[in-house]
mmCIF file of C-alpha atoms in Angstrom:
data_model
loop_
_atom_site.group_PDB
_atom_site.id
_atom_site.type_symbol
_atom_site.label_atom_id
_atom_site.label_comp_id
_atom_site.label_asym_id
_atom_site.label_seq_id
_atom_site.Cartn_x
_atom_site.Cartn_y
_atom_site.Cartn_z
ATOM 1 C CA UNK A 246 -18.134 -49.166 1.959
ATOM 2 C CA UNK A 247 -20.823 -50.780 -0.058
ATOM 3 C CA UNK A 248 -21.703 -49.194 -3.376
ATOM 4 C CA UNK A 249 -24.421 -46.567 -2.978
ATOM 5 C CA UNK A 250 -26.493 -44.625 -5.487
ATOM 6 C CA UNK A 251 -24.153 -41.661 -4.871
ATOM 7 C CA UNK A 252 -20.921 -43.645 -5.359
ATOM 8 C CA UNK A 253 -18.692 -42.724 -8.284
ATOM 9 C CA UNK A 254 -15.377 -44.186 -9.346
ATOM 10 C CA UNK A 255 -12.514 -42.247 -7.769
ATOM 11 C CA UNK A 256 -10.925 -41.401 -11.116
ATOM 12 C CA UNK A 257 -14.150 -40.031 -12.663
ATOM 13 C CA UNK A 258 -14.501 -37.177 -10.157
ATOM 14 C CA UNK A 259 -13.017 -33.728 -10.785
ATOM 15 C CA UNK A 260 -11.292 -32.809 -7.536
ATOM 16 C CA UNK A 261 -11.359 -29.029 -6.911
ATOM 17 C CA UNK A 262 -8.496 -27.068 -5.471
ATOM 18 C CA UNK A 263 -5.503 -26.628 -7.751
ATOM 19 C CA UNK A 264 -7.128 -24.227 -10.238
ATOM 20 C CA UNK A 265 -8.766 -22.205 -7.460
ATOM 21 C CA UNK A 266 -5.484 -21.810 -5.603
ATOM 22 C CA UNK A 267 -3.686 -20.633 -8.735
ATOM 23 C CA UNK A 268 -6.445 -18.218 -9.803
ATOM 24 C CA UNK A 269 -6.826 -16.630 -6.352
ATOM 25 C CA UNK A 270 -10.560 -17.379 -6.160
ATOM 26 C CA UNK A 271 -11.324 -16.926 -2.500
ATOM 27 C CA UNK A 272 -14.565 -17.641 -0.688
ATOM 28 C CA UNK A 273 -15.527 -15.321 2.149
ATOM 29 C CA UNK A 274 -17.939 -16.841 4.625
ATOM 30 C CA UNK A 275 -18.518 -15.740 8.236
ATOM 31 C CA UNK A 276 -15.534 -13.371 7.999
ATOM 32 C CA UNK A 277 -13.225 -16.274 7.053
ATOM 33 C CA UNK A 278 -11.423 -16.454 3.723
ATOM 34 C CA UNK A 279 -10.760 -19.802 2.099
ATOM 35 C CA UNK A 280 -10.304 -21.338 -1.298
ATOM 36 C CA UNK A 281 -12.073 -24.487 -2.543
ATOM 37 C CA UNK A 282 -10.216 -27.709 -1.899
ATOM 38 C CA UNK A 283 -10.601 -31.348 -1.037
ATOM 39 C CA UNK A 284 -11.192 -33.049 2.287
ATOM 40 C CA UNK A 285 -11.083 -36.823 2.319
ATOM 41 C CA UNK A 286 -13.186 -38.698 4.860
ATOM 42 C CA UNK A 287 -12.010 -42.286 4.954
ATOM 43 C CA UNK A 288 -13.937 -44.989 6.784
ATOM 44 C CA UNK A 289 -12.757 -48.260 8.213
ATOM 45 C CA UNK A 290 -13.180 -51.616 6.468
ATOM 46 C CA UNK A 291 -16.129 -52.783 8.544
ATOM 47 C CA UNK A 292 -18.450 -49.807 8.946
ATOM 48 C CA UNK A 293 -17.120 -47.240 6.457
ATOM 49 C CA UNK A 294 -17.828 -43.531 6.938
ATOM 50 C CA UNK A 295 -20.321 -42.662 9.674
ATOM 51 C CA UNK A 296 -23.848 -42.500 8.212
ATOM 52 C CA UNK A 297 -24.442 -39.140 9.931
ATOM 53 C CA UNK A 298 -21.667 -37.612 7.802
ATOM 54 C CA UNK A 299 -22.712 -39.095 4.452
ATOM 55 C CA UNK A 300 -25.439 -36.485 3.645
ATOM 56 C CA UNK A 301 -22.901 -33.691 4.211
ATOM 57 C CA UNK A 302 -20.468 -34.955 1.574
ATOM 58 C CA UNK A 303 -20.310 -33.431 -1.912
ATOM 59 C CA UNK A 304 -19.181 -36.710 -3.479
ATOM 60 C CA UNK A 305 -18.882 -40.348 -2.458
ATOM 61 C CA UNK A 306 -16.097 -42.188 -4.254
ATOM 62 C CA UNK A 307 -15.092 -45.816 -4.429
ATOM 63 C CA UNK A 308 -12.179 -47.811 -5.743
ATOM 64 C CA UNK A 309 -13.249 -50.748 -7.929
ATOM 65 C CA UNK A 310 -12.437 -54.156 -6.473
ATOM 66 C CA UNK A 311 -11.919 -57.462 -8.238
ATOM 67 C CA UNK A 312 -12.277 -60.857 -6.612
ATOM 68 C CA UNK A 313 -14.044 -61.855 -3.419
ATOM 69 C CA UNK A 314 -13.023 -58.944 -1.176
ATOM 70 C CA UNK A 315 -15.184 -55.813 -1.219
ATOM 71 C CA UNK A 316 -13.086 -53.478 0.930
ATOM 72 C CA UNK A 317 -9.620 -51.960 1.199
ATOM 73 C CA UNK A 318 -8.059 -50.715 4.393
ATOM 74 C CA UNK A 319 -7.350 -46.997 4.758
ATOM 75 C CA UNK A 320 -3.610 -47.493 4.250
ATOM 76 C CA UNK A 321 -4.338 -48.981 0.822
ATOM 77 C CA UNK A 322 -7.121 -46.689 -0.408
ATOM 78 C CA UNK A 323 -5.862 -43.279 0.772
ATOM 79 C CA UNK A 324 -2.759 -43.247 -1.469
ATOM 80 C CA UNK A 325 -4.809 -44.355 -4.497
ATOM 81 C CA UNK A 326 -7.235 -41.437 -4.154
ATOM 82 C CA UNK A 327 -4.515 -38.937 -3.175
ATOM 83 C CA UNK A 328 -2.482 -39.985 -6.221
ATOM 84 C CA UNK A 329 -5.515 -39.308 -8.450
ATOM 85 C CA UNK A 330 -6.007 -35.869 -6.878
ATOM 86 C CA UNK A 331 -2.344 -34.941 -7.414
ATOM 87 C CA UNK A 332 -2.462 -36.342 -10.967
ATOM 88 C CA UNK A 333 -5.431 -34.121 -11.786
ATOM 89 C CA UNK A 334 -3.707 -31.138 -10.197
ATOM 90 C CA UNK A 335 -0.656 -31.951 -12.368
ATOM 91 C CA UNK A 336 1.670 -32.128 -9.368
ATOM 92 C CA UNK A 337 4.774 -34.155 -10.124
ATOM 93 C CA UNK A 338 7.472 -35.540 -7.882
ATOM 94 C CA UNK A 339 10.055 -33.548 -9.839
ATOM 95 C CA UNK A 340 8.328 -30.266 -8.935
ATOM 96 C CA UNK A 341 8.351 -31.116 -5.235
ATOM 97 C CA UNK A 342 11.991 -32.252 -5.288
ATOM 98 C CA UNK A 343 13.110 -29.133 -7.175
ATOM 99 C CA UNK A 344 11.400 -26.864 -4.657
ATOM 100 C CA UNK A 345 13.041 -28.849 -1.860
ATOM 101 C CA UNK A 346 16.517 -28.340 -3.332
ATOM 102 C CA UNK A 347 15.916 -24.611 -3.827
ATOM 103 C CA UNK A 348 14.993 -24.255 -0.154
ATOM 104 C CA UNK A 349 18.309 -25.762 0.983
#
């Protein structure tokens, strides 16, 4: 994706979800209940996210690049952004491994 006027660095965005899930803030719309969260739409290296979808997005994020390349493949960028989301939500690997051992 080329930088757009809407683009923000991935680590400067506040990703919703964790606080809403813990505070039981539910949204009721069309008889469906949901809580705020995050949906990631990841585009390919050549064409990015479909331009028809771009106006529907709340935020457009990018990962800064150094050197001659200006794109990352999905396998490289998805974990970077997902790590940032989990970091903001204060999810640690120790909390997931402790819940796993308690289930056994």
